[in-house]
Amino acid sequence: MTAARPLRIAPSILSADFSRLGDEVDAVIAAGADYVHVDVMDGHFVPNISFGVPVMKSIRGVTDRVFDVHLMIAPTDPYLADFAQAGADIITVHAEAGPHLHRSLQAIRALGKKAGVALNPATPVAAIQHVIGDVDLVLVMSVNPGFGGQSFIPESLNKLRQAKALIGGRDIDLEVDGGVTAANARDIVAAGANVLVAGSSVFGGNDPSTYPGRIKAIRDAATTLNA
Ligand code: DX5
Ligand code: ZN
């Protein structure tokens, strides 16, 4: 089964060495990353705090590659304009983060950005059925959000298939986030995903000399048919 949409590998800088974040972004782009996945956590919606607008702004100058911003914060709406101005290209909000998902998605598009919606592992695909016409990207969480380095939840493959069915022929990317490795990338793409977030499987060890091989391994696995 071939992914109809272009494959994108999106390393998550959550697993980067923050003491040299600009260099890490540089290195991962040079290593073949398509997107830079930016995980924003508030210690409220998820049980961890990462970083916010000023940090993202400081690395925006390093590359013109797509910044894929995953907001794990609640509320989201008061911060959307700040992330847009700081250089986000895609802004993804969680379906669980507030009572007015449709309003949040409209707000992102009104800011001229691509609107994404994320689903926690326990949230059914049906939760976004009525906003599917208002999104550019669906993000299926394959771990509980909050931390890098967790194991892929196998049920996520069924979730991806359902999300892909809901998307149908629409111009919407299907992203998967959490526990993605070269070992499961093929199944993930076969289930319908075309944007693969990878944190520890790219940045683990924080040795830039390993990044090209790690990204290539995921990309090769994701594009290998009948292996
Ligand atoms: C989890 C984040 C992920 C995470 C992925 O809350 O949204 O983007 O950094 O890390 P790995 O690939 O290590 O599971
Ligand atoms: Zn993420």
PDB file of N, CA and C and ligand atoms in Angstrom, residues 12 14-15 37 39 41 70 72 141 143 145-150 177-180 197-200, ligand 1:
ATOM      1  N   SER A  12      11.022  15.814  16.464  1.00  0.00           N
ATOM      2  CA  SER A  12      10.534  16.643  17.572  1.00  0.00           C
ATOM      3  C   SER A  12      11.711  17.170  18.373  1.00  0.00           C
ATOM      4  N   LEU A  14      11.693  18.311  21.126  1.00  0.00           N
ATOM      5  CA  LEU A  14      11.576  18.006  22.559  1.00  0.00           C
ATOM      6  C   LEU A  14      12.748  17.135  23.020  1.00  0.00           C
ATOM      7  N   SER A  15      13.251  16.310  22.110  1.00  0.00           N
ATOM      8  CA  SER A  15      14.357  15.423  22.463  1.00  0.00           C
ATOM      9  C   SER A  15      15.728  15.992  22.078  1.00  0.00           C
ATOM     10  N   HIS A  37       9.216  19.666  14.308  1.00  0.00           N
ATOM     11  CA  HIS A  37       8.046  19.485  15.171  1.00  0.00           C
ATOM     12  C   HIS A  37       8.328  20.143  16.523  1.00  0.00           C
ATOM     13  N   ASP A  39       7.021  20.900  20.193  1.00  0.00           N
ATOM     14  CA  ASP A  39       6.090  20.433  21.224  1.00  0.00           C
ATOM     15  C   ASP A  39       6.004  21.432  22.369  1.00  0.00           C
ATOM     16  N   MET A  41       4.271  22.451  25.843  1.00  0.00           N
ATOM     17  CA  MET A  41       3.567  21.821  26.972  1.00  0.00           C
ATOM     18  C   MET A  41       3.468  22.800  28.136  1.00  0.00           C
ATOM     19  N   HIS A  70       2.853  21.817  17.809  1.00  0.00           N
ATOM     20  CA  HIS A  70       1.894  20.950  18.505  1.00  0.00           C
ATOM     21  C   HIS A  70       1.639  21.548  19.884  1.00  0.00           C
ATOM     22  N   MET A  72       0.176  21.516  23.311  1.00  0.00           N
ATOM     23  CA  MET A  72      -0.400  20.696  24.389  1.00  0.00           C
ATOM     24  C   MET A  72      -0.649  21.626  25.568  1.00  0.00           C
ATOM     25  N   MET A 141      -2.309  10.898  18.273  1.00  0.00           N
ATOM     26  CA  MET A 141      -1.291  10.651  19.305  1.00  0.00           C
ATOM     27  C   MET A 141      -1.181   9.149  19.530  1.00  0.00           C
ATOM     28  N   VAL A 143       1.020   7.965  21.766  1.00  0.00           N
ATOM     29  CA  VAL A 143       1.375   7.840  23.191  1.00  0.00           C
ATOM     30  C   VAL A 143       0.522   8.873  23.908  1.00  0.00           C
ATOM     31  N   PRO A 145       0.275  12.240  25.549  1.00  0.00           N
ATOM     32  CA  PRO A 145       1.178  13.368  25.379  1.00  0.00           C
ATOM     33  C   PRO A 145       1.789  13.829  26.700  1.00  0.00           C
ATOM     34  N   GLY A 146       3.000  14.343  26.615  1.00  0.00           N
ATOM     35  CA  GLY A 146       3.668  14.878  27.796  1.00  0.00           C
ATOM     36  C   GLY A 146       5.150  14.576  27.839  1.00  0.00           C
ATOM     37  N   PHE A 147       5.532  13.449  27.247  1.00  0.00           N
ATOM     38  CA  PHE A 147       6.934  13.033  27.360  1.00  0.00           C
ATOM     39  C   PHE A 147       7.397  12.341  26.077  1.00  0.00           C
ATOM     40  N   GLY A 148       8.667  12.553  25.760  1.00  0.00           N
ATOM     41  CA  GLY A 148       9.272  11.793  24.681  1.00  0.00           C
ATOM     42  C   GLY A 148       9.687  10.422  25.185  1.00  0.00           C
ATOM     43  N   GLY A 149      10.046   9.554  24.264  1.00  0.00           N
ATOM     44  CA  GLY A 149      10.636   8.271  24.634  1.00  0.00           C
ATOM     45  C   GLY A 149       9.676   7.197  25.106  1.00  0.00           C
ATOM     46  N   GLN A 150       8.387   7.361  24.887  1.00  0.00           N
ATOM     47  CA  GLN A 150       7.410   6.329  25.274  1.00  0.00           C
ATOM     48  C   GLN A 150       7.213   5.342  24.117  1.00  0.00           C
ATOM     49  N   ASP A 177       2.242  10.724  16.159  1.00  0.00           N
ATOM     50  CA  ASP A 177       3.204  11.316  17.095  1.00  0.00           C
ATOM     51  C   ASP A 177       3.317  10.455  18.345  1.00  0.00           C
ATOM     52  N   GLY A 178       4.506   9.898  18.551  1.00  0.00           N
ATOM     53  CA  GLY A 178       4.785   9.152  19.773  1.00  0.00           C
ATOM     54  C   GLY A 178       5.268   7.744  19.493  1.00  0.00           C
ATOM     55  N   GLY A 179       6.510   7.463  19.860  1.00  0.00           N
ATOM     56  CA  GLY A 179       7.035   6.107  19.728  1.00  0.00           C
ATOM     57  C   GLY A 179       7.275   5.658  18.305  1.00  0.00           C
ATOM     58  N   VAL A 180       7.432   6.607  17.386  1.00  0.00           N
ATOM     59  CA  VAL A 180       7.679   6.239  15.982  1.00  0.00           C
ATOM     60  C   VAL A 180       9.157   5.871  15.816  1.00  0.00           C
ATOM     61  N   VAL A 197       6.120  12.048  13.155  1.00  0.00           N
ATOM     62  CA  VAL A 197       6.916  12.747  14.164  1.00  0.00           C
ATOM     63  C   VAL A 197       7.863  11.736  14.793  1.00  0.00           C
ATOM     64  N   ALA A 198       9.109  12.147  14.998  1.00  0.00           N
ATOM     65  CA  ALA A 198      10.072  11.243  15.625  1.00  0.00           C
ATOM     66  C   ALA A 198      10.972  12.058  16.545  1.00  0.00           C
ATOM     67  N   GLY A 199      10.890  11.777  17.832  1.00  0.00           N
ATOM     68  CA  GLY A 199      11.707  12.490  18.805  1.00  0.00           C
ATOM     69  C   GLY A 199      12.946  11.713  19.153  1.00  0.00           C
ATOM     70  N   SER A 200      12.814  10.755  20.060  1.00  0.00           N
ATOM     71  CA  SER A 200      13.989  10.029  20.541  1.00  0.00           C
ATOM     72  C   SER A 200      14.624   9.156  19.458  1.00  0.00           C
TER      73      SER A 200
HETATM   74  C1  DX5 B   1       4.756  13.771  23.161  1.00  0.00           C
HETATM   75  C2  DX5 B   1       5.165  14.699  22.047  1.00  0.00           C
HETATM   76  C3  DX5 B   1       5.941  14.010  21.009  1.00  0.00           C
HETATM   77  C4  DX5 B   1       7.236  13.436  21.492  1.00  0.00           C
HETATM   78  C5  DX5 B   1       7.640  12.323  20.590  1.00  0.00           C
HETATM   79  O1  DX5 B   1       3.937  14.452  24.034  1.00  0.00           O
HETATM   80  O2  DX5 B   1       4.041  15.274  21.435  1.00  0.00           O
HETATM   81  O3  DX5 B   1       6.159  14.841  19.874  1.00  0.00           O
HETATM   82  O4  DX5 B   1       8.254  14.383  21.586  1.00  0.00           O
HETATM   83  O5  DX5 B   1       8.754  11.726  21.129  1.00  0.00           O
HETATM   84  P1  DX5 B   1       9.108  10.215  20.810  1.00  0.00           P
HETATM   85  O6  DX5 B   1       9.271  10.121  19.333  1.00  0.00           O
HETATM   86  O7  DX5 B   1      10.375  10.019  21.558  1.00  0.00           O
HETATM   87  O8  DX5 B   1       7.980   9.366  21.324  1.00  0.00           O
END
